[in-house]
Each structure stands twice: as C-alpha cells, then as structure tokens.
Short mmCIF file of C-alpha atoms and ligand atoms in Angstrom, two decimals:
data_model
loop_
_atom_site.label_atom_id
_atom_site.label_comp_id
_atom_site.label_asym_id
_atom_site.label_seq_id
_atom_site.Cartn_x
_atom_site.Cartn_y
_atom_site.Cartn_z
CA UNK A 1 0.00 26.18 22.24
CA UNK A 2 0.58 23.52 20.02
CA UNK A 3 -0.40 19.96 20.64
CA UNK A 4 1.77 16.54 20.45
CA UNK A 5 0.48 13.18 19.91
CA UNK A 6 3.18 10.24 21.03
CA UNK A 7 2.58 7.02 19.39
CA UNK A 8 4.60 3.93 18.85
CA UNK A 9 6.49 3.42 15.46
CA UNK A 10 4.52 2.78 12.60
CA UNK A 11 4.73 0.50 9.85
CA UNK A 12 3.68 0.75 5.86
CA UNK A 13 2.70 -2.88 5.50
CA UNK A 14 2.27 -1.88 1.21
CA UNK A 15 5.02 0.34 -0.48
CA UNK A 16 6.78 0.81 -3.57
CA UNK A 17 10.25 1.30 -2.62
CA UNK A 18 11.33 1.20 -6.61
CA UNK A 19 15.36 0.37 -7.13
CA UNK A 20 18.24 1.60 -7.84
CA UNK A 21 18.28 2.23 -11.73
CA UNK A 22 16.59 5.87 -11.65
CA UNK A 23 17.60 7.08 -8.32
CA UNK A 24 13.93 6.02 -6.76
CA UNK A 25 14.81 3.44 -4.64
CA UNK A 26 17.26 6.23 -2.55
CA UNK A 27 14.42 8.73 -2.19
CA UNK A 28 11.60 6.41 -0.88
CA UNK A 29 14.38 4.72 1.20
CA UNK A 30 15.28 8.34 2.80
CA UNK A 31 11.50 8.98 3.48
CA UNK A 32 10.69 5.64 4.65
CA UNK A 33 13.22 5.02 7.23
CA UNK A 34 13.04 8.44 8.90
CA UNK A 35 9.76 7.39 10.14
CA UNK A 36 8.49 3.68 9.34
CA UNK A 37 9.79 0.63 11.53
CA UNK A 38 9.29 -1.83 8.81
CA UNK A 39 7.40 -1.65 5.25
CA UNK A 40 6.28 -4.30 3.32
CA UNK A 41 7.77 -4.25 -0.19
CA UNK A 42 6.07 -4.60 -3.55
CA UNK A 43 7.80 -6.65 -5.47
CA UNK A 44 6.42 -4.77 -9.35
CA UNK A 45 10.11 -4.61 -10.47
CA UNK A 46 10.80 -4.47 -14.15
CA UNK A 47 12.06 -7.74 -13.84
CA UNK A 48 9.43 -8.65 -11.16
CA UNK A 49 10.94 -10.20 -8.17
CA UNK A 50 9.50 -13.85 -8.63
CA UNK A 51 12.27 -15.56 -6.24
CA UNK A 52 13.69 -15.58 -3.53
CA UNK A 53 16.81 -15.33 -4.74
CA UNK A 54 15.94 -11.97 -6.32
CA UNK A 55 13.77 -10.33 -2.98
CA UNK A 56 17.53 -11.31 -1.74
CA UNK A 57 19.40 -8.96 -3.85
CA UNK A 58 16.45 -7.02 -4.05
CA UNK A 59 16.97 -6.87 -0.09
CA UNK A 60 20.75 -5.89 -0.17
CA UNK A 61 20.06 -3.30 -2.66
CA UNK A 62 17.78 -1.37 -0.11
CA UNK A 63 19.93 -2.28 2.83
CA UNK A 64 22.76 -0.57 1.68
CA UNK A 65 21.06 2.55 0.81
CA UNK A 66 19.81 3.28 4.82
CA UNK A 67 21.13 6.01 6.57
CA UNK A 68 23.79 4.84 9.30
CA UNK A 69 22.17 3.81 12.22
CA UNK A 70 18.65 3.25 10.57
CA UNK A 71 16.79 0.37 12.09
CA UNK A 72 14.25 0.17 8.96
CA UNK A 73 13.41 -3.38 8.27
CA UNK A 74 12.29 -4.42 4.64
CA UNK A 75 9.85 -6.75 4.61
CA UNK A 76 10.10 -8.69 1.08
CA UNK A 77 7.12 -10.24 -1.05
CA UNK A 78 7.07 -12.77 -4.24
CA UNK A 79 5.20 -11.80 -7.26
CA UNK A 80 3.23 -14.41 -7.86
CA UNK A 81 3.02 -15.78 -11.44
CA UNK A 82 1.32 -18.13 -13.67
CA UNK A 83 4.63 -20.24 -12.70
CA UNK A 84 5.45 -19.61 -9.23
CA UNK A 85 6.28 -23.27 -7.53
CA UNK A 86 5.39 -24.37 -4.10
CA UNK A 87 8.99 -25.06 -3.59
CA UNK A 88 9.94 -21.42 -4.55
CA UNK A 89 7.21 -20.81 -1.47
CA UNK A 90 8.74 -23.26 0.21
CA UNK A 91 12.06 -21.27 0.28
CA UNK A 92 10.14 -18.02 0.87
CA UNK A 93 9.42 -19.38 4.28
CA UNK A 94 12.71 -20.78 5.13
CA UNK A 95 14.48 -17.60 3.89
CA UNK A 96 12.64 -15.73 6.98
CA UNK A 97 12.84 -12.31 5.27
CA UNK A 98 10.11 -13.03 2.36
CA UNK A 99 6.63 -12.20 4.25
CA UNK A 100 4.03 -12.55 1.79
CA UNK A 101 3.11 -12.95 -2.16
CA UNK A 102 1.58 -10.45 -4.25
CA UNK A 103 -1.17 -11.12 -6.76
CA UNK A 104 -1.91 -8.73 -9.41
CA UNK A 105 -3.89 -10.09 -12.02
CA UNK A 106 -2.26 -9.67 -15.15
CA UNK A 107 -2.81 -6.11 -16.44
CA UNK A 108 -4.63 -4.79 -14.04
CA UNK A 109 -2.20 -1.97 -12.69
CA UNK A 110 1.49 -0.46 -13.39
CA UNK A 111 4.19 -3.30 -14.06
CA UNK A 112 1.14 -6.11 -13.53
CA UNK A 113 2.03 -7.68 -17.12
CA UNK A 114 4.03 -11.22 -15.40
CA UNK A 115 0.59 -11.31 -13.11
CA UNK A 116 -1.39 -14.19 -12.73
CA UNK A 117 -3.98 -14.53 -15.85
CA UNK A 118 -6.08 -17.36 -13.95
CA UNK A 119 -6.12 -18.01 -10.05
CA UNK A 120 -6.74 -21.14 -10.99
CA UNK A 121 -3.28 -21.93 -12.51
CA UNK A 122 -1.37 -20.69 -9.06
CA UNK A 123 -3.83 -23.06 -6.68
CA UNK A 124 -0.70 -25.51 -6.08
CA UNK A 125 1.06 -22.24 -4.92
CA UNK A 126 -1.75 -21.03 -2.99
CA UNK A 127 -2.24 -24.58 -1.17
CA UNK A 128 1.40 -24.27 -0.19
CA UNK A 129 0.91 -20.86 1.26
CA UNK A 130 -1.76 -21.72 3.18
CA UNK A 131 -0.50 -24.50 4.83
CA UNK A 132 2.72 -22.63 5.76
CA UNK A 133 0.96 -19.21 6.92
CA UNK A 134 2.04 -16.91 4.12
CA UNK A 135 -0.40 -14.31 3.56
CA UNK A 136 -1.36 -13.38 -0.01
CA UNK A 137 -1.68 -9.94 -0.74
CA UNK A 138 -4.21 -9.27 -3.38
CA UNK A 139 -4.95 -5.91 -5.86
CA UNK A 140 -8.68 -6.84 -6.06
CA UNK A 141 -9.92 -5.71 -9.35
CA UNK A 142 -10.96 -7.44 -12.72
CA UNK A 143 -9.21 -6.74 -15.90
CA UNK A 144 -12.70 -7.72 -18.09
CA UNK A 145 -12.63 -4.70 -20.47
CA UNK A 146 -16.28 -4.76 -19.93
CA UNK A 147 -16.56 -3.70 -16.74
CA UNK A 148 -16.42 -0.11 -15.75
CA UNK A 149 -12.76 1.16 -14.15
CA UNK A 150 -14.69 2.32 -11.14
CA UNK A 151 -16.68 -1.14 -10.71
CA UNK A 152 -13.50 -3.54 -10.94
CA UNK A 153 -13.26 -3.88 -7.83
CA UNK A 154 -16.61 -4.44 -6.63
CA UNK A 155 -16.68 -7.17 -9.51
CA UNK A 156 -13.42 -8.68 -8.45
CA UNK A 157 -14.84 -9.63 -4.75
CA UNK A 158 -17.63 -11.24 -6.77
CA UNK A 159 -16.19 -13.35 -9.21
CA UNK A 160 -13.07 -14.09 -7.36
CA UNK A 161 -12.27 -13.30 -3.69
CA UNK A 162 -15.66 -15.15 -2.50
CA UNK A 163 -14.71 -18.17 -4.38
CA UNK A 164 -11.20 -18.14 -3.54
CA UNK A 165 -11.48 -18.06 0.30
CA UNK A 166 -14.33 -20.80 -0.10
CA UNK A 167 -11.88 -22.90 -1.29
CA UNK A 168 -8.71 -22.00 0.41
CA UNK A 169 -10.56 -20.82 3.77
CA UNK A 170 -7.60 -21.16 6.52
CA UNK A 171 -5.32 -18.81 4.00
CA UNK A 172 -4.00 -15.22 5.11
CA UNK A 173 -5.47 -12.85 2.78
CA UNK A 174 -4.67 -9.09 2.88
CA UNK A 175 -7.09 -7.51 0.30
CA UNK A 176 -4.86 -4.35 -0.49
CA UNK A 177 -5.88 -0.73 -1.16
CA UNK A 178 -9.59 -1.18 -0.15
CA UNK A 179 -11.54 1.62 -2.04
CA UNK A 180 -15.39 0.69 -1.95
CA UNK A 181 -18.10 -0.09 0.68
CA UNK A 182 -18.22 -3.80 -0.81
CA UNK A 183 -14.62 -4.31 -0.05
CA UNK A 184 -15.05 -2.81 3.41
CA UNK A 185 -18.14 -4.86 4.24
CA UNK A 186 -16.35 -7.86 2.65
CA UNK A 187 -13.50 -7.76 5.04
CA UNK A 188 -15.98 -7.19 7.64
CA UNK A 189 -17.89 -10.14 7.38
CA UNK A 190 -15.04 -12.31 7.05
CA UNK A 191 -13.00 -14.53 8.85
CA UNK A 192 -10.27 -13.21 11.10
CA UNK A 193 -7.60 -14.31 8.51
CA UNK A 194 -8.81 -11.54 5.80
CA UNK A 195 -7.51 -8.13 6.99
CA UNK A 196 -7.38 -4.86 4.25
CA UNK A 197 -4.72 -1.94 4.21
CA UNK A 198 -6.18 1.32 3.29
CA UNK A 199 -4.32 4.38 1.58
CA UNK A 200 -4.33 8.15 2.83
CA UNK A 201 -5.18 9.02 -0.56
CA UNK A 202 -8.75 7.06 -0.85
CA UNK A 203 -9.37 8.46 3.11
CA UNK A 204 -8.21 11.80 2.29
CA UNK A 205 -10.29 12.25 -0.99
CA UNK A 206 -13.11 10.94 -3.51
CA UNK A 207 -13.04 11.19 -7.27
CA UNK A 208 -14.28 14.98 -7.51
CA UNK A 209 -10.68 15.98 -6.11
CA UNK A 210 -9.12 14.23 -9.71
CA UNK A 211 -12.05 15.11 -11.68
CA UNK A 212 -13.59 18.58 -11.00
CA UNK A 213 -12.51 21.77 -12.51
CA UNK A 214 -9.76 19.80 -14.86
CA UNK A 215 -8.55 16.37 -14.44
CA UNK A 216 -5.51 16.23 -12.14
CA UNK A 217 -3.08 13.07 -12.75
CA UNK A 218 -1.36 13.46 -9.42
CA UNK A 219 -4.52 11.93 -8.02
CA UNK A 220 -4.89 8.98 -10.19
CA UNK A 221 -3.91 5.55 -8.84
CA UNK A 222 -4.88 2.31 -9.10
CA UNK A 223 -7.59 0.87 -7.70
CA UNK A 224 -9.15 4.76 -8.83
CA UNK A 225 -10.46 7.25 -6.42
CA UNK A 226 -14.56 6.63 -6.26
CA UNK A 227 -17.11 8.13 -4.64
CA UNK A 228 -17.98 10.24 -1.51
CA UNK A 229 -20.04 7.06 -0.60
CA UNK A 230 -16.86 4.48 -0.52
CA UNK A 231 -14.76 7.23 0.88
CA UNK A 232 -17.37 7.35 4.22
CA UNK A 233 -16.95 4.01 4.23
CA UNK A 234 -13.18 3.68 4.14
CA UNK A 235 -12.95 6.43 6.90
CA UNK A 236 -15.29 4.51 8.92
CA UNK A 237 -13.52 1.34 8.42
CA UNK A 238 -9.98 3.26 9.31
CA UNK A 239 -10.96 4.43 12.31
CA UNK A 240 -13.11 2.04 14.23
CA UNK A 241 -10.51 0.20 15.57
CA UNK A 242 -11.11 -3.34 14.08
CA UNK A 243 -8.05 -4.57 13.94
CA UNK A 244 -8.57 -5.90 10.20
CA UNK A 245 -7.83 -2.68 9.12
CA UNK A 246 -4.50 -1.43 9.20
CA UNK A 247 -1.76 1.12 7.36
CA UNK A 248 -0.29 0.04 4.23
CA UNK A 249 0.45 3.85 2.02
CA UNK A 250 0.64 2.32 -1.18
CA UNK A 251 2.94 5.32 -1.83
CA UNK A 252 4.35 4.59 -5.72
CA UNK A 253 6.57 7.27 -7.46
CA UNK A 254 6.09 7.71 -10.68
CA UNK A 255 8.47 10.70 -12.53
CA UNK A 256 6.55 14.09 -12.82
CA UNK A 257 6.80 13.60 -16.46
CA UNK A 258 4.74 10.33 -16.82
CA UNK A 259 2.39 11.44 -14.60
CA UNK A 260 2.18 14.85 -16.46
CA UNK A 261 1.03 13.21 -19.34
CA UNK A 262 -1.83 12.39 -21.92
CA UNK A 263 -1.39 8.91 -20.79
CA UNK A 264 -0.30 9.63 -17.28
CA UNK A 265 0.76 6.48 -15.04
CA UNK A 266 -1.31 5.15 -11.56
CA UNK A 267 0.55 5.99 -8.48
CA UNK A 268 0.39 8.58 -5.82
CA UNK A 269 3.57 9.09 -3.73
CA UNK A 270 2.37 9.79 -0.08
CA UNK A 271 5.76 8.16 1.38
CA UNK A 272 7.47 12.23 2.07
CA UNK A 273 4.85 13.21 4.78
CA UNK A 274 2.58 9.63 4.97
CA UNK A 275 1.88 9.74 8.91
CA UNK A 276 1.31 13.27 9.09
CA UNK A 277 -1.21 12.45 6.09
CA UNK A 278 -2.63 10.00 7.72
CA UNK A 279 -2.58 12.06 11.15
CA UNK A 280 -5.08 14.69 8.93
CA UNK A 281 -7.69 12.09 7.51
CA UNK A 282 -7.80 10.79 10.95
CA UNK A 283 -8.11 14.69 12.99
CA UNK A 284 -10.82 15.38 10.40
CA UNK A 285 -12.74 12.47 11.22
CA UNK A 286 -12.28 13.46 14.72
CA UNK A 287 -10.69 10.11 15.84
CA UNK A 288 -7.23 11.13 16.13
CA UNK A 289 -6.73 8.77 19.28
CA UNK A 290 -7.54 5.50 17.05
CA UNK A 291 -4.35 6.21 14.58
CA UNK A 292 -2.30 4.51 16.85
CA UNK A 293 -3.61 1.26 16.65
CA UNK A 294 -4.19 1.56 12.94
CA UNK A 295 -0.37 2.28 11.79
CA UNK A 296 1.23 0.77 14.68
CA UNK A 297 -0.50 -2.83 16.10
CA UNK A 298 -2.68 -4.08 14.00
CA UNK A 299 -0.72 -4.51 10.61
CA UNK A 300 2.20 -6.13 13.19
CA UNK A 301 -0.73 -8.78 14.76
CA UNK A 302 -1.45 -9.63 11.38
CA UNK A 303 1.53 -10.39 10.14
CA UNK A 304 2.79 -12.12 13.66
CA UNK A 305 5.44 -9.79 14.09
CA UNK A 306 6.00 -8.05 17.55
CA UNK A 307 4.77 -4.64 17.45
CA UNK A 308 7.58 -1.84 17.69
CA UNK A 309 8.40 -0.81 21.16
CA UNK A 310 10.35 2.68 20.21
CA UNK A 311 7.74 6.01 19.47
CA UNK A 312 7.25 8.53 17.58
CA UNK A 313 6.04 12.15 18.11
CA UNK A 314 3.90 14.53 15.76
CA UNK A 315 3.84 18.05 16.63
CA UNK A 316 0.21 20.00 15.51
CA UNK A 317 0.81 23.18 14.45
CA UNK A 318 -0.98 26.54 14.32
CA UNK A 319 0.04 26.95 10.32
CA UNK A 320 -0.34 24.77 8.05
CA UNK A 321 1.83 23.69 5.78
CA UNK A 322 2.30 22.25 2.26
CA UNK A 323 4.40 19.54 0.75
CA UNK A 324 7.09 20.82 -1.94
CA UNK A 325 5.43 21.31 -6.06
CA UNK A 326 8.36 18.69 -6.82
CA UNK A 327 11.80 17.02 -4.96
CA UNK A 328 14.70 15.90 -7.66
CA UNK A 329 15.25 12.52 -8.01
CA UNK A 330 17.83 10.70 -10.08
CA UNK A 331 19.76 12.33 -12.97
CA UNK A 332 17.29 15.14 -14.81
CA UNK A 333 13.74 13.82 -13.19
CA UNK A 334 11.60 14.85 -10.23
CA UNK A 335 8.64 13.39 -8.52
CA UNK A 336 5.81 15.48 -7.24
CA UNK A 337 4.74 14.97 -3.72
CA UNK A 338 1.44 13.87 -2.80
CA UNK A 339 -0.73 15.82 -2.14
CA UNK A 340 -0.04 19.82 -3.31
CA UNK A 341 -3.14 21.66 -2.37
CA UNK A 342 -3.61 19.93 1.06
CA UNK A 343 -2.99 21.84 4.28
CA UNK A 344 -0.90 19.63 6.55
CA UNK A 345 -0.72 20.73 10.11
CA UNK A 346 0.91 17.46 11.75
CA UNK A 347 4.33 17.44 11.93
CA UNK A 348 6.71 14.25 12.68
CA UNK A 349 8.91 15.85 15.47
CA UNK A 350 10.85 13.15 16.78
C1 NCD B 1 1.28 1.11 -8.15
C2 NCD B 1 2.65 1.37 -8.81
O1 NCD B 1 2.85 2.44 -9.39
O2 NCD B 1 3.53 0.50 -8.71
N1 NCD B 1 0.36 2.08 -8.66
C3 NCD B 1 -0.83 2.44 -8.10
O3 NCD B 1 -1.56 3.20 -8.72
N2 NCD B 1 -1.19 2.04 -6.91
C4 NCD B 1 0.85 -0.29 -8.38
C5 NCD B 1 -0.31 -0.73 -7.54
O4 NCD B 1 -0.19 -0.89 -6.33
O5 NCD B 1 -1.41 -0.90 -8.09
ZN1 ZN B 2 0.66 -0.83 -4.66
#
C-alpha cells in the first residue's frame, strides 16, 4: 500500500527563476507554481536587478507567465551593489513586493560581477536595512584566490559575517546555501535574527558524488559540494526542527551545453521534482515528519509572512522513479534535471 504525507504548501525562499530571453524564466515558472506558494527571487539578471523599478518589471515579466488560476507569489530581492542607496532601500520597503537584498561578493559565483567588492562601501545601505527590517541575504564565501574553493566559505564567516553582525547586530541576515559544519554551528550560536536556507543538493550528496569515477558537472554549484562531514551536519541542521533552518532550493538552470563543458557553469536545477527531493533526504534521515516545518513555517516566520493555509500531498511509491536525462527549453537548448541517477519514490499528488 502506498503511503501519503499531507503537508501545508511550501515555499522556496532562494530560486533562480531566470527571464524571459532564453525561454528559462517559462520553465522554472511552470515547475515552481505547480507546487511552491511563494519563492524568493534572485535577482543575478544579466542586467542585475539593482532597483526597484526593475524587480517591478522583473515582477510583471513572471506574472504573466503563470498558469491561469496560479496563486504563486514572487517574492522580489535587490542586488546589492557597491552603489545601492538607502533611498533605493527606502523604496524597496514602500514598494511591499521587494523582500530582501542579495549580497554576492563580486565574483564569487555565476552573474556575481556588479557584487559588492567591499562590505564596507554598502554600510549606509546596510544601516538602512536594518532599521527598516529588510533581511540581507548573503552567498558566504571569499573570493581571495588564495584560499581553497572548498574553504571559502568557512573563511568568509571568519573574516566577514562575525564582524558584520558585530556591527550591524539587530539586522536580518539569511546566510544562504549553508554547506559546512562552521556555517551550521554559526547560525546556531547566533542571534534569532540569523536564519540559513539549505539546498537538497548539499543534503542529498557530498563531493564524492561530483568527483568519483569521473567528474560530473551536473553536480557542481556554488558554494561546492564538500565533505561527508558538512553533509552530516547539514542533515542534522535540516531536520532538527530549529526554526533557523528552512527551504530555500537554490535551483539555477544552466543550458545542458554550458554545463557539459570544459568550463562548465555552477548551478544545479532541483526546481522539476524539489519537494519530492527534499521528501528523500529527509525519509533517509528517517525524519520525514520534520519536513513540514522546514519547507512550510519556518522560512514564512522569518520573513513575517503568514504561513500558507492550503496543502499539499506526496504520494510514496513502491517504484522508484527517475527525473527525465533532459526537458527542452527555449529555441534549440535543454536543461538537464537534477539529479539523474537518484531514485525518487515521493510523488507530489495533489
Ligand atoms: C547560481 C546561479 O546559477 O545563478 N549558481 C549556483 O551554483 N548556485 C548562483 C548562486 O546562487 O550562487
Ligand atoms: Zn543561488
């Protein structure tokens, strides 16, 4: 007999939803809405999305792209820059659908080049956030050359996230895409202001799965895989319901042909199948009953935003299945689903 697990609506609180130009934008859109209430949206445009008057059109764009009757709520961000203004924050507030601002240092991930090159330069910008309640969101890892890909982000929570909330300490901080024990512990010890999203990817796998036997791009993202050690610790962290911890995919199509590449491009796109992902990781760690409050409450308490009242249901089957070797997308490209050789036996139903 097969079993069903009823929980209320998630959200993604970090997604790429790309745009329009390359048919992207209509295929995330499509997988999004069928089963997220709301997503937060990364705003790594090529032109970034550094007003508000952009996340606007930017806004419209994905709007008008939702199957008829979708509820789906976007959930805008501002990339922050070495420029960003506390009055453009100022009308981020006012405009009531920008949530939050997104700080990539420059260079340290895909379409990161407008990123900020010194926190220091943005503290007006900060200040401003933090007095209105914006939360920053924050890809924690050093671009230093010198340090080791798999010790950025480590590093980063060193040389800049402990000095940052020293000196901006009432600020809403979501440390994105946690992949190490330090981040984990760091969010830990925090105050309640500092939550982390995690990925299905990093919970799902460690760095053997994209290095062993062959290296295999479809698992490379940004921050990297690491270790079983960090992995342990993310699943831990996942599942123990402390409510710092909460859903964000970080699902980020890139065209099978970049990523099948000598210099293949960071993303992993989880958004086709990213509950029933998530479902997995969680069975296996036998704590299916804390998903719930992971994807569904405590990204919304976070944010402030009411939790979604509507449910979903995921059916567990007998066979397994697997997700597609590639869907079309645009004119002449495809994406490849994330992840091929995993056995997926949750199923969203209804
Ligand atoms: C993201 C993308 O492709 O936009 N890639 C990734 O590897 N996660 C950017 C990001 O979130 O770092
Ligand atoms: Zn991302």
């Amino acid at each position: 007999m097969s079993q069903m697990l009823t929980i209320t609506r998630p959200d993604d609180w970090h997604l790429h939803l790309r745009d329009v130009n390359d048919g992207r934008l209509q295929t995330v859109v499509n997988d999004t809405a069928k089963v997220m209430g709301r997503a937060i949206v990364m705003p790594n445009l090529k032109p970034a999305i550094v007003t508000v008057a952009q996340a606007s059109s930017y806004r419209d764009r994905i709007l008008s792209l939702l199957p008829a009757g979708s509820k789906f709520e976007p959930l805008m961000t501002l990339y922050l820059t070495d420029k960003t203004s506390p009055s453009e924050i100022k009308l981020a507030k006012e405009s009531g659908f920008v949530k939050a601002v997104k700080y990539y240092p420059a260079g340290a991930t895909t379409n990161s080049e407008d990123g900020v090159t010194d926190i220091k330069k943005v503290y007006p910008a900060l200040e401003e956030m933090q007095s209105l309640g914006i939360p920053l969101l924050v890809h924690g890892e050093v671009v230093d050359p010198s340090v080791d890909v798999f010790d950025r982000e480590a590093v980063f929570i060193d040389r800049v996230l402990q000095p940052l909330i020293l000196d901006l300490s009432e600020m809403k901080v979501v440390v994105e895409h946690v992949t190490t024990r330090e981040a984990v512990q760091f969010v830990i010890d925090a105050s309640d202001n500092i939550g982390a999203t995690i990925t299905v990817q990093h919970l799902l796998y460690n760095r053997n799965a994209m290095l062993v036997g062959g290296i295999r791009p479809h698992f490379y993202c940004l921050p990297v895989l690491k270790r079983d050690i960090h992995q342990e610790a993310l699943i831990a962290a996942a599942t123990s319901g402390n409510k710092k911890f909460f859903l964000g995919s970080d699902s980020a199509p890139h065209f099978l042909t970049l990523k099948e590449n000598s210099c293949g491009c960071a993303g992993c796109y989880t958004a086709m199948a990213a509950i029933e992902l998530y479902a997995t990781a969680f069975e296996k760690a036998g704590a299916i009953d804390k998903l719930e409050g992971f994807a569904s409450f405590y990204g919304a308490d976070f944010y402030g935003l009411p939790r979604n009242t509507d449910k979903i249901t995921l059916e567990r089957s007998a066979t397994p299945r697997q997700l597609p070797r590639s869907i079309p997308c645009g004119r002449d490209n495809f994406i490849v689903p994330f992840p091929q050789e995993t056995d997926i036996y949750w199923k969203l139903v209804g």
